[in-house]
Amino acid sequence: MKAFVVLSLIGYLVVPGAAAVLGRCVVAKRLQEGGLSNFEGYSLENWVCLAYFESKFNPVAVYENSPGAYMGFGLFQIRNTDWCDKGKNLCHVSCSALLNPDLKKTIECAKKIVKGKEGMGAWPSWTQNCQNSDTLERWLDGCRL
């Protein structure tokens, strides 16, 4: 009986988190449908790479940088201090709307961010992991788009 309760509790805790993570090709398809392929000159591969290094394809990820500092929301870990309603709200969106797996609000906000002077460089993880990568094409390998 005790084992059943423990296993049930573990199942309850594990399943919701695992269900939120999207597959690489699902992410690519949604980003493409949202108009990010070659948006502002950045290939779809760049966007998929960014999504991986920001959230590991988890559209409901919330990360607190350090207590009292910024928090990142969603697939691209969009910062609350500037972009959503817990800060300057430059995207005119609630931070919780950035956690929707349909990615519509996330994509709209990402477009506003990348139109800024830093482009995709607004995300340090893109600069470090994707910007000068010679293997970007791997992010779309096997995806039917």
Short mmCIF file of N, CA, C and O in Angstrom, two decimals:
data_model
loop_
_atom_site.label_atom_id
_atom_site.label_comp_id
_atom_site.label_asym_id
_atom_site.label_seq_id
_atom_site.Cartn_x
_atom_site.Cartn_y
_atom_site.Cartn_z
N MET A 1 0.83 -1.19 0.00
CA MET A 1 0.00 0.00 0.00
C MET A 1 0.87 1.26 0.00
O MET A 1 0.60 2.20 -0.72
N LYS A 2 1.90 1.23 0.83
CA LYS A 2 2.79 2.39 0.92
C LYS A 2 3.48 2.63 -0.43
O LYS A 2 3.60 3.77 -0.87
N ALA A 3 3.91 1.57 -1.09
CA ALA A 3 4.56 1.70 -2.40
C ALA A 3 3.59 2.29 -3.42
O ALA A 3 3.98 3.11 -4.25
N PHE A 4 2.33 1.88 -3.37
CA PHE A 4 1.33 2.39 -4.29
C PHE A 4 1.16 3.89 -4.13
O PHE A 4 1.12 4.64 -5.11
N VAL A 5 1.11 4.35 -2.89
CA VAL A 5 0.95 5.78 -2.62
C VAL A 5 2.16 6.55 -3.13
O VAL A 5 2.02 7.60 -3.77
N VAL A 6 3.36 6.03 -2.87
CA VAL A 6 4.58 6.70 -3.31
C VAL A 6 4.62 6.75 -4.83
O VAL A 6 4.91 7.79 -5.42
N LEU A 7 4.33 5.63 -5.50
CA LEU A 7 4.35 5.60 -6.96
C LEU A 7 3.28 6.51 -7.56
O LEU A 7 3.51 7.19 -8.56
N SER A 8 2.13 6.56 -6.93
CA SER A 8 1.07 7.46 -7.41
C SER A 8 1.51 8.91 -7.29
O SER A 8 1.27 9.71 -8.19
N LEU A 9 2.14 9.25 -6.19
CA LEU A 9 2.62 10.61 -5.98
C LEU A 9 3.69 10.97 -7.00
O LEU A 9 3.66 12.05 -7.60
N ILE A 10 4.61 10.07 -7.25
CA ILE A 10 5.66 10.31 -8.24
C ILE A 10 5.04 10.48 -9.62
O ILE A 10 5.40 11.40 -10.35
N GLY A 11 4.08 9.64 -9.97
CA GLY A 11 3.40 9.76 -11.26
C GLY A 11 2.70 11.09 -11.40
O GLY A 11 2.72 11.72 -12.44
N TYR A 12 2.08 11.54 -10.33
CA TYR A 12 1.38 12.82 -10.34
C TYR A 12 2.36 13.97 -10.56
O TYR A 12 2.10 14.90 -11.31
N LEU A 13 3.52 13.88 -9.94
CA LEU A 13 4.50 14.96 -10.04
C LEU A 13 5.24 14.96 -11.37
O LEU A 13 5.59 16.00 -11.89
N VAL A 14 5.47 13.79 -11.95
CA VAL A 14 6.28 13.69 -13.15
C VAL A 14 5.48 13.94 -14.43
O VAL A 14 5.92 14.65 -15.31
N VAL A 15 4.30 13.41 -14.54
CA VAL A 15 3.54 13.46 -15.79
C VAL A 15 3.24 14.87 -16.27
O VAL A 15 3.50 15.19 -17.42
N PRO A 16 2.74 15.79 -15.44
CA PRO A 16 2.43 17.12 -15.97
C PRO A 16 3.64 17.84 -16.55
O PRO A 16 3.54 18.47 -17.59
N GLY A 17 4.78 17.74 -15.90
CA GLY A 17 5.97 18.41 -16.39
C GLY A 17 6.44 17.82 -17.70
O GLY A 17 6.81 18.53 -18.63
N ALA A 18 6.42 16.52 -17.81
CA ALA A 18 6.88 15.87 -19.03
C ALA A 18 5.94 16.15 -20.19
O ALA A 18 6.36 16.27 -21.32
N ALA A 19 4.66 16.27 -19.91
CA ALA A 19 3.68 16.50 -20.96
C ALA A 19 3.85 17.88 -21.60
O ALA A 19 3.48 18.09 -22.74
N ALA A 20 4.43 18.82 -20.86
CA ALA A 20 4.55 20.19 -21.37
C ALA A 20 5.66 20.33 -22.40
O ALA A 20 5.60 21.19 -23.26
N VAL A 21 6.68 19.50 -22.33
CA VAL A 21 7.81 19.63 -23.25
C VAL A 21 7.38 19.22 -24.65
O VAL A 21 6.76 18.17 -24.85
N LEU A 22 7.68 20.07 -25.62
CA LEU A 22 7.31 19.80 -27.01
C LEU A 22 8.48 19.15 -27.74
O LEU A 22 9.64 19.37 -27.40
N GLY A 23 8.17 18.40 -28.75
CA GLY A 23 9.21 17.81 -29.59
C GLY A 23 9.85 18.89 -30.46
O GLY A 23 9.24 19.91 -30.78
N ARG A 24 11.07 18.64 -30.87
CA ARG A 24 11.83 19.59 -31.68
C ARG A 24 11.08 19.96 -32.95
O ARG A 24 10.98 21.14 -33.32
N CYS A 25 10.53 18.97 -33.65
CA CYS A 25 9.83 19.24 -34.90
C CYS A 25 8.49 19.95 -34.68
O CYS A 25 8.07 20.75 -35.51
N VAL A 26 7.84 19.68 -33.55
CA VAL A 26 6.61 20.40 -33.21
C VAL A 26 6.93 21.87 -32.99
O VAL A 26 6.22 22.76 -33.48
N VAL A 27 8.00 22.13 -32.27
CA VAL A 27 8.44 23.51 -32.05
C VAL A 27 8.74 24.17 -33.39
O VAL A 27 8.27 25.29 -33.66
N ALA A 28 9.48 23.50 -34.25
CA ALA A 28 9.84 24.07 -35.56
C ALA A 28 8.58 24.40 -36.35
O ALA A 28 8.48 25.49 -36.95
N LYS A 29 7.62 23.50 -36.36
CA LYS A 29 6.38 23.71 -37.11
C LYS A 29 5.61 24.91 -36.57
O LYS A 29 5.14 25.76 -37.34
N ARG A 30 5.47 25.02 -35.25
CA ARG A 30 4.74 26.14 -34.66
C ARG A 30 5.44 27.47 -34.89
O ARG A 30 4.81 28.48 -35.14
N LEU A 31 6.76 27.46 -34.83
CA LEU A 31 7.51 28.69 -35.08
C LEU A 31 7.39 29.11 -36.55
O LEU A 31 7.25 30.29 -36.86
N GLN A 32 7.42 28.13 -37.43
CA GLN A 32 7.24 28.41 -38.85
C GLN A 32 5.84 28.96 -39.12
O GLN A 32 5.68 29.97 -39.82
N GLU A 33 4.83 28.32 -38.54
CA GLU A 33 3.45 28.78 -38.71
C GLU A 33 3.26 30.18 -38.14
O GLU A 33 2.43 30.95 -38.63
N GLY A 34 4.04 30.53 -37.13
CA GLY A 34 3.97 31.85 -36.52
C GLY A 34 4.76 32.91 -37.27
O GLY A 34 4.80 34.07 -36.85
N GLY A 35 5.39 32.52 -38.36
CA GLY A 35 6.09 33.49 -39.20
C GLY A 35 7.52 33.80 -38.80
O GLY A 35 8.07 34.84 -39.20
N LEU A 36 8.17 32.92 -38.04
CA LEU A 36 9.53 33.21 -37.61
C LEU A 36 10.61 32.76 -38.60
O LEU A 36 11.76 33.17 -38.48
N SER A 37 10.25 31.94 -39.58
CA SER A 37 11.24 31.50 -40.55
C SER A 37 11.73 32.71 -41.36
O SER A 37 10.95 33.36 -42.05
N ASN A 38 12.99 33.03 -41.21
CA ASN A 38 13.65 34.17 -41.85
C ASN A 38 13.10 35.53 -41.41
O ASN A 38 13.30 36.53 -42.09
N PHE A 39 12.44 35.56 -40.25
CA PHE A 39 11.97 36.83 -39.71
C PHE A 39 13.17 37.67 -39.31
O PHE A 39 14.06 37.20 -38.60
N GLU A 40 13.22 38.89 -39.79
CA GLU A 40 14.34 39.81 -39.56
C GLU A 40 15.68 39.19 -39.98
O GLU A 40 16.73 39.52 -39.43
N GLY A 41 15.62 38.25 -40.93
CA GLY A 41 16.83 37.64 -41.47
C GLY A 41 17.35 36.43 -40.69
O GLY A 41 18.40 35.89 -41.03
N TYR A 42 16.62 35.99 -39.68
CA TYR A 42 17.05 34.84 -38.87
C TYR A 42 16.32 33.58 -39.34
O TYR A 42 15.09 33.54 -39.39
N SER A 43 17.09 32.56 -39.63
CA SER A 43 16.52 31.31 -40.12
C SER A 43 15.71 30.60 -39.04
O SER A 43 15.89 30.84 -37.85
N LEU A 44 14.83 29.72 -39.49
CA LEU A 44 14.05 28.91 -38.56
C LEU A 44 14.97 28.09 -37.66
O LEU A 44 14.70 27.91 -36.47
N GLU A 45 16.08 27.64 -38.21
CA GLU A 45 17.05 26.87 -37.42
C GLU A 45 17.56 27.68 -36.22
O GLU A 45 17.74 27.13 -35.14
N ASN A 46 17.79 28.96 -36.43
CA ASN A 46 18.22 29.82 -35.32
C ASN A 46 17.17 29.86 -34.21
O ASN A 46 17.51 29.81 -33.03
N TRP A 47 15.92 29.98 -34.60
CA TRP A 47 14.84 30.05 -33.60
C TRP A 47 14.68 28.74 -32.83
O TRP A 47 14.48 28.75 -31.63
N VAL A 48 14.81 27.62 -33.53
CA VAL A 48 14.69 26.32 -32.86
C VAL A 48 15.88 26.12 -31.92
O VAL A 48 15.72 25.65 -30.78
N CYS A 49 17.06 26.50 -32.36
CA CYS A 49 18.25 26.43 -31.51
C CYS A 49 18.04 27.27 -30.25
O CYS A 49 18.31 26.82 -29.13
N LEU A 50 17.56 28.49 -30.42
CA LEU A 50 17.29 29.36 -29.27
C LEU A 50 16.30 28.72 -28.31
O LEU A 50 16.53 28.72 -27.09
N ALA A 51 15.22 28.15 -28.84
CA ALA A 51 14.20 27.52 -27.98
C ALA A 51 14.81 26.38 -27.17
O ALA A 51 14.48 26.21 -25.99
N TYR A 52 15.69 25.63 -27.78
CA TYR A 52 16.33 24.53 -27.05
C TYR A 52 17.20 25.06 -25.90
O TYR A 52 17.10 24.61 -24.77
N PHE A 53 18.04 26.03 -26.19
CA PHE A 53 18.97 26.49 -25.17
C PHE A 53 18.31 27.38 -24.11
O PHE A 53 18.85 27.51 -23.02
N GLU A 54 17.16 27.94 -24.41
CA GLU A 54 16.44 28.73 -23.40
C GLU A 54 15.58 27.86 -22.50
O GLU A 54 15.53 28.07 -21.30
N SER A 55 14.87 26.89 -23.07
CA SER A 55 13.88 26.15 -22.26
C SER A 55 13.88 24.65 -22.48
O SER A 55 13.06 23.96 -21.90
N LYS A 56 14.76 24.15 -23.32
CA LYS A 56 14.75 22.72 -23.69
C LYS A 56 13.39 22.33 -24.28
O LYS A 56 12.86 21.26 -24.02
N PHE A 57 12.80 23.25 -25.04
CA PHE A 57 11.51 23.08 -25.72
C PHE A 57 10.32 22.98 -24.76
O PHE A 57 9.30 22.42 -25.09
N ASN A 58 10.46 23.57 -23.60
CA ASN A 58 9.38 23.57 -22.61
C ASN A 58 8.65 24.91 -22.65
O ASN A 58 9.17 25.91 -22.14
N PRO A 59 7.44 24.96 -23.24
CA PRO A 59 6.74 26.23 -23.38
C PRO A 59 6.17 26.78 -22.07
O PRO A 59 5.75 27.93 -22.02
N VAL A 60 6.18 25.99 -21.02
CA VAL A 60 5.66 26.46 -19.73
C VAL A 60 6.77 26.67 -18.70
O VAL A 60 6.51 26.83 -17.51
N ALA A 61 8.00 26.70 -19.16
CA ALA A 61 9.13 26.90 -18.26
C ALA A 61 9.12 28.31 -17.66
O ALA A 61 8.86 29.28 -18.35
N VAL A 62 9.38 28.37 -16.38
CA VAL A 62 9.55 29.65 -15.67
C VAL A 62 10.85 29.53 -14.90
O VAL A 62 11.04 28.57 -14.15
N TYR A 63 11.73 30.47 -15.10
CA TYR A 63 13.04 30.42 -14.46
C TYR A 63 13.31 31.75 -13.76
O TYR A 63 13.21 32.81 -14.37
N GLU A 64 13.64 31.66 -12.48
CA GLU A 64 14.02 32.85 -11.74
C GLU A 64 15.53 32.93 -11.71
O GLU A 64 16.19 32.04 -11.18
N ASN A 65 16.09 33.97 -12.32
CA ASN A 65 17.53 34.12 -12.43
C ASN A 65 18.18 34.10 -11.06
O ASN A 65 19.09 33.35 -10.79
N SER A 66 17.75 34.96 -10.18
CA SER A 66 18.17 34.97 -8.78
C SER A 66 17.07 35.70 -8.01
O SER A 66 16.38 36.53 -8.59
N PRO A 67 16.91 35.40 -6.74
CA PRO A 67 15.82 36.04 -5.99
C PRO A 67 15.84 37.56 -6.13
O PRO A 67 16.87 38.20 -5.93
N GLY A 68 14.71 38.10 -6.53
CA GLY A 68 14.59 39.54 -6.68
C GLY A 68 15.05 40.06 -8.04
O GLY A 68 14.87 41.24 -8.34
N ALA A 69 15.66 39.21 -8.86
CA ALA A 69 16.10 39.64 -10.19
C ALA A 69 15.00 39.33 -11.19
O ALA A 69 13.84 39.19 -10.83
N TYR A 70 15.36 39.16 -12.45
CA TYR A 70 14.36 38.89 -13.47
C TYR A 70 13.93 37.43 -13.47
O TYR A 70 14.62 36.56 -12.97
N MET A 71 12.78 37.20 -14.08
CA MET A 71 12.30 35.84 -14.33
C MET A 71 12.11 35.69 -15.83
O MET A 71 11.74 36.64 -16.51
N GLY A 72 12.35 34.48 -16.32
CA GLY A 72 12.13 34.18 -17.73
C GLY A 72 10.89 33.32 -17.87
O GLY A 72 10.63 32.45 -17.04
N PHE A 73 10.11 33.57 -18.93
CA PHE A 73 8.84 32.87 -19.13
C PHE A 73 8.78 32.22 -20.50
O PHE A 73 9.08 32.85 -21.52
N GLY A 74 8.37 30.96 -20.53
CA GLY A 74 8.04 30.27 -21.76
C GLY A 74 9.20 29.73 -22.56
O GLY A 74 10.33 29.63 -22.09
N LEU A 75 8.89 29.39 -23.79
CA LEU A 75 9.82 28.73 -24.71
C LEU A 75 11.12 29.50 -24.89
O LEU A 75 12.20 28.92 -24.93
N PHE A 76 11.02 30.84 -24.98
CA PHE A 76 12.20 31.67 -25.19
C PHE A 76 12.66 32.36 -23.90
O PHE A 76 13.52 33.24 -23.96
N GLN A 77 12.08 31.99 -22.77
CA GLN A 77 12.45 32.58 -21.48
C GLN A 77 12.47 34.11 -21.56
O GLN A 77 13.45 34.78 -21.25
N ILE A 78 11.36 34.66 -21.98
CA ILE A 78 11.20 36.10 -22.15
C ILE A 78 11.18 36.75 -20.76
O ILE A 78 10.43 36.34 -19.88
N ARG A 79 12.01 37.76 -20.60
CA ARG A 79 12.20 38.38 -19.29
C ARG A 79 11.02 39.27 -18.89
O ARG A 79 10.57 40.11 -19.66
N ASN A 80 10.63 39.09 -17.63
CA ASN A 80 9.51 39.87 -17.11
C ASN A 80 9.86 41.34 -16.91
O ASN A 80 8.98 42.19 -16.99
N THR A 81 11.10 41.67 -16.67
CA THR A 81 11.47 43.05 -16.34
C THR A 81 11.17 44.02 -17.48
O THR A 81 10.91 45.20 -17.23
N ASP A 82 11.22 43.54 -18.71
CA ASP A 82 10.98 44.42 -19.85
C ASP A 82 9.74 44.07 -20.66
O ASP A 82 9.06 44.96 -21.15
N TRP A 83 9.44 42.79 -20.80
CA TRP A 83 8.55 42.39 -21.87
C TRP A 83 7.13 42.02 -21.48
O TRP A 83 6.24 42.05 -22.32
N CYS A 84 6.86 41.63 -20.24
CA CYS A 84 5.49 41.25 -19.89
C CYS A 84 5.00 42.02 -18.67
O CYS A 84 5.70 42.89 -18.16
N ASP A 85 3.80 41.72 -18.23
CA ASP A 85 3.10 42.56 -17.26
C ASP A 85 3.70 42.64 -15.86
O ASP A 85 3.23 43.40 -15.04
N LYS A 86 4.74 41.90 -15.60
CA LYS A 86 5.40 42.01 -14.30
C LYS A 86 6.57 43.00 -14.37
O LYS A 86 7.39 43.09 -13.49
N GLY A 87 6.63 43.75 -15.47
CA GLY A 87 7.69 44.74 -15.68
C GLY A 87 7.19 45.86 -16.58
O GLY A 87 6.06 46.31 -16.45
N LYS A 88 8.02 46.28 -17.53
CA LYS A 88 7.66 47.38 -18.44
C LYS A 88 6.54 47.01 -19.42
O LYS A 88 5.90 47.88 -19.98
N ASN A 89 6.36 45.74 -19.65
CA ASN A 89 5.30 45.21 -20.52
C ASN A 89 5.38 45.75 -21.95
O ASN A 89 4.36 46.14 -22.54
N LEU A 90 6.56 45.73 -22.53
CA LEU A 90 6.75 46.22 -23.89
C LEU A 90 6.05 45.35 -24.94
O LEU A 90 5.81 45.81 -26.05
N CYS A 91 5.71 44.12 -24.57
CA CYS A 91 4.96 43.25 -25.48
C CYS A 91 3.45 43.34 -25.25
O CYS A 91 2.68 42.70 -25.97
N HIS A 92 3.04 44.09 -24.25
CA HIS A 92 1.61 44.23 -23.93
C HIS A 92 0.94 42.87 -23.77
O HIS A 92 -0.07 42.57 -24.39
N VAL A 93 1.54 42.05 -22.90
CA VAL A 93 1.07 40.69 -22.68
C VAL A 93 1.31 40.31 -21.22
O VAL A 93 2.24 40.81 -20.58
N SER A 94 0.46 39.44 -20.70
CA SER A 94 0.71 38.94 -19.36
C SER A 94 1.81 37.89 -19.43
O SER A 94 1.94 37.19 -20.44
N CYS A 95 2.59 37.80 -18.39
CA CYS A 95 3.66 36.80 -18.36
C CYS A 95 3.08 35.39 -18.48
O CYS A 95 3.66 34.53 -19.13
N SER A 96 1.91 35.17 -17.88
CA SER A 96 1.29 33.84 -17.94
C SER A 96 0.87 33.48 -19.36
O SER A 96 0.86 32.30 -19.74
N ALA A 97 0.55 34.48 -20.21
CA ALA A 97 0.18 34.19 -21.60
C ALA A 97 1.38 33.65 -22.39
O ALA A 97 1.20 32.97 -23.40
N LEU A 98 2.58 33.92 -21.92
CA LEU A 98 3.78 33.42 -22.57
C LEU A 98 4.03 31.94 -22.28
O LEU A 98 4.98 31.35 -22.78
N LEU A 99 3.17 31.36 -21.45
CA LEU A 99 3.31 29.95 -21.07
C LEU A 99 2.34 29.04 -21.81
O LEU A 99 2.20 27.87 -21.47
N ASN A 100 1.68 29.55 -22.82
CA ASN A 100 0.71 28.76 -23.57
C ASN A 100 1.44 27.94 -24.64
O ASN A 100 2.16 28.51 -25.47
N PRO A 101 1.25 26.62 -24.65
CA PRO A 101 1.93 25.78 -25.63
C PRO A 101 1.57 26.08 -27.09
O PRO A 101 2.27 25.61 -27.99
N ASP A 102 0.52 26.87 -27.34
CA ASP A 102 0.23 27.20 -28.74
C ASP A 102 1.25 28.20 -29.29
O ASP A 102 1.35 28.39 -30.50
N LEU A 103 1.98 28.86 -28.40
CA LEU A 103 3.11 29.75 -28.71
C LEU A 103 2.74 31.06 -29.41
O LEU A 103 3.62 31.84 -29.76
N LYS A 104 1.47 31.35 -29.61
CA LYS A 104 1.09 32.56 -30.35
C LYS A 104 1.60 33.84 -29.70
O LYS A 104 2.23 34.66 -30.35
N LYS A 105 1.34 34.03 -28.42
CA LYS A 105 1.78 35.23 -27.72
C LYS A 105 3.30 35.26 -27.58
O LYS A 105 3.93 36.32 -27.65
N THR A 106 3.89 34.10 -27.39
CA THR A 106 5.34 33.99 -27.30
C THR A 106 5.99 34.46 -28.60
O THR A 106 6.97 35.22 -28.59
N ILE A 107 5.46 34.01 -29.72
CA ILE A 107 6.00 34.38 -31.02
C ILE A 107 5.81 35.88 -31.27
O ILE A 107 6.74 36.56 -31.74
N GLU A 108 4.64 36.41 -30.94
CA GLU A 108 4.39 37.84 -31.12
C GLU A 108 5.41 38.67 -30.34
O GLU A 108 5.97 39.64 -30.86
N CYS A 109 5.66 38.27 -29.11
CA CYS A 109 6.60 39.00 -28.27
C CYS A 109 8.04 38.83 -28.78
O CYS A 109 8.80 39.80 -28.83
N ALA A 110 8.41 37.62 -29.18
CA ALA A 110 9.76 37.38 -29.71
C ALA A 110 10.02 38.25 -30.93
O ALA A 110 11.14 38.75 -31.12
N LYS A 111 9.01 38.45 -31.76
CA LYS A 111 9.17 39.32 -32.93
C LYS A 111 9.49 40.75 -32.51
O LYS A 111 10.33 41.41 -33.13
N LYS A 112 8.84 41.23 -31.46
CA LYS A 112 9.12 42.59 -30.98
C LYS A 112 10.54 42.68 -30.43
O LYS A 112 11.24 43.66 -30.67
N ILE A 113 10.94 41.65 -29.71
CA ILE A 113 12.29 41.65 -29.12
C ILE A 113 13.35 41.67 -30.22
O ILE A 113 14.29 42.46 -30.17
N VAL A 114 13.20 40.81 -31.22
CA VAL A 114 14.24 40.66 -32.24
C VAL A 114 14.29 41.88 -33.18
O VAL A 114 15.31 42.10 -33.84
N LYS A 115 13.24 42.67 -33.21
CA LYS A 115 13.26 43.90 -34.01
C LYS A 115 14.10 44.99 -33.34
O LYS A 115 14.42 45.99 -33.96
N GLY A 116 14.48 44.78 -32.09
CA GLY A 116 15.31 45.74 -31.37
C GLY A 116 16.73 45.76 -31.89
O GLY A 116 17.13 44.93 -32.72
N LYS A 117 17.51 46.68 -31.38
CA LYS A 117 18.88 46.87 -31.89
C LYS A 117 19.78 45.66 -31.71
O LYS A 117 20.73 45.47 -32.47
N GLU A 118 19.49 44.81 -30.72
CA GLU A 118 20.34 43.63 -30.49
C GLU A 118 19.94 42.44 -31.35
O GLU A 118 20.69 41.47 -31.44
N GLY A 119 18.77 42.46 -31.96
CA GLY A 119 18.30 41.31 -32.71
C GLY A 119 18.22 40.09 -31.80
O GLY A 119 17.85 40.19 -30.63
N MET A 120 18.63 38.95 -32.31
CA MET A 120 18.61 37.73 -31.50
C MET A 120 19.69 37.77 -30.43
O MET A 120 19.67 36.98 -29.49
N GLY A 121 20.62 38.70 -30.54
CA GLY A 121 21.62 38.89 -29.50
C GLY A 121 21.03 39.31 -28.17
O GLY A 121 21.72 39.32 -27.15
N ALA A 122 19.74 39.66 -28.16
CA ALA A 122 19.05 39.96 -26.90
C ALA A 122 19.03 38.74 -25.99
O ALA A 122 18.83 38.86 -24.78
N TRP A 123 19.22 37.56 -26.58
CA TRP A 123 19.30 36.31 -25.81
C TRP A 123 20.76 35.87 -25.78
O TRP A 123 21.29 35.38 -26.80
N PRO A 124 21.44 35.99 -24.65
CA PRO A 124 22.84 35.55 -24.57
C PRO A 124 23.03 34.08 -24.97
O PRO A 124 24.05 33.72 -25.53
N SER A 125 22.04 33.24 -24.70
CA SER A 125 22.18 31.82 -25.06
C SER A 125 22.25 31.64 -26.57
O SER A 125 22.90 30.72 -27.06
N TRP A 126 21.59 32.51 -27.34
CA TRP A 126 21.68 32.43 -28.80
C TRP A 126 23.09 32.81 -29.24
O TRP A 126 23.70 32.13 -30.06
N THR A 127 23.62 33.89 -28.67
CA THR A 127 24.96 34.34 -29.01
C THR A 127 25.99 33.26 -28.71
O THR A 127 26.89 32.99 -29.51
N GLN A 128 25.84 32.60 -27.58
CA GLN A 128 26.82 31.60 -27.14
C GLN A 128 26.68 30.27 -27.87
O GLN A 128 27.68 29.58 -28.09
N ASN A 129 25.45 29.88 -28.24
CA ASN A 129 25.23 28.53 -28.75
C ASN A 129 24.79 28.42 -30.20
O ASN A 129 24.94 27.35 -30.79
N CYS A 130 24.23 29.47 -30.75
CA CYS A 130 23.62 29.36 -32.07
C CYS A 130 24.22 30.29 -33.12
O CYS A 130 24.32 29.92 -34.29
N GLN A 131 24.61 31.48 -32.72
CA GLN A 131 24.99 32.54 -33.66
C GLN A 131 26.02 32.10 -34.69
O GLN A 131 25.83 32.30 -35.88
N ASN A 132 27.10 31.53 -34.28
CA ASN A 132 28.16 31.15 -35.20
C ASN A 132 28.27 29.65 -35.40
O ASN A 132 29.31 29.15 -35.82
N SER A 133 27.19 28.95 -35.12
CA SER A 133 27.20 27.50 -35.24
C SER A 133 27.23 27.08 -36.71
O SER A 133 26.50 27.63 -37.53
N ASP A 134 28.04 26.10 -37.01
CA ASP A 134 28.07 25.58 -38.38
C ASP A 134 27.22 24.32 -38.50
O ASP A 134 27.28 23.62 -39.51
N THR A 135 26.44 24.03 -37.46
CA THR A 135 25.58 22.84 -37.48
C THR A 135 24.11 23.20 -37.25
O THR A 135 23.34 22.38 -36.76
N LEU A 136 23.72 24.40 -37.60
CA LEU A 136 22.33 24.83 -37.37
C LEU A 136 21.31 23.94 -38.10
O LEU A 136 20.21 23.74 -37.60
N GLU A 137 21.69 23.42 -39.25
CA GLU A 137 20.73 22.62 -40.03
C GLU A 137 20.24 21.40 -39.26
O GLU A 137 19.15 20.90 -39.51
N ARG A 138 21.00 20.94 -38.28
CA ARG A 138 20.58 19.76 -37.51
C ARG A 138 19.28 19.99 -36.75
O ARG A 138 18.57 19.05 -36.42
N TRP A 139 18.96 21.25 -36.46
CA TRP A 139 17.75 21.55 -35.68
C TRP A 139 16.48 21.21 -36.45
O TRP A 139 15.42 21.07 -35.86
N LEU A 140 16.58 21.09 -37.76
CA LEU A 140 15.40 20.75 -38.57
C LEU A 140 15.49 19.36 -39.19
O LEU A 140 14.59 18.95 -39.93
N ASP A 141 16.56 18.61 -38.90
CA ASP A 141 16.73 17.26 -39.44
C ASP A 141 15.51 16.40 -39.17
O ASP A 141 15.08 16.26 -38.02
N GLY A 142 14.96 15.83 -40.23
CA GLY A 142 13.84 14.90 -40.11
C GLY A 142 12.49 15.56 -39.90
O GLY A 142 11.48 14.85 -39.80
N CYS A 143 12.43 16.86 -39.82
CA CYS A 143 11.15 17.54 -39.61
C CYS A 143 10.45 17.75 -40.95
O CYS A 143 11.06 18.17 -41.92
N ARG A 144 9.17 17.47 -40.97
CA ARG A 144 8.36 17.68 -42.18
C ARG A 144 7.65 19.01 -42.02
O ARG A 144 6.65 19.10 -41.31
N LEU A 145 8.17 20.01 -42.67
CA LEU A 145 7.61 21.36 -42.53
C LEU A 145 6.91 21.80 -43.80
O LEU A 145 7.17 21.37 -44.85
#
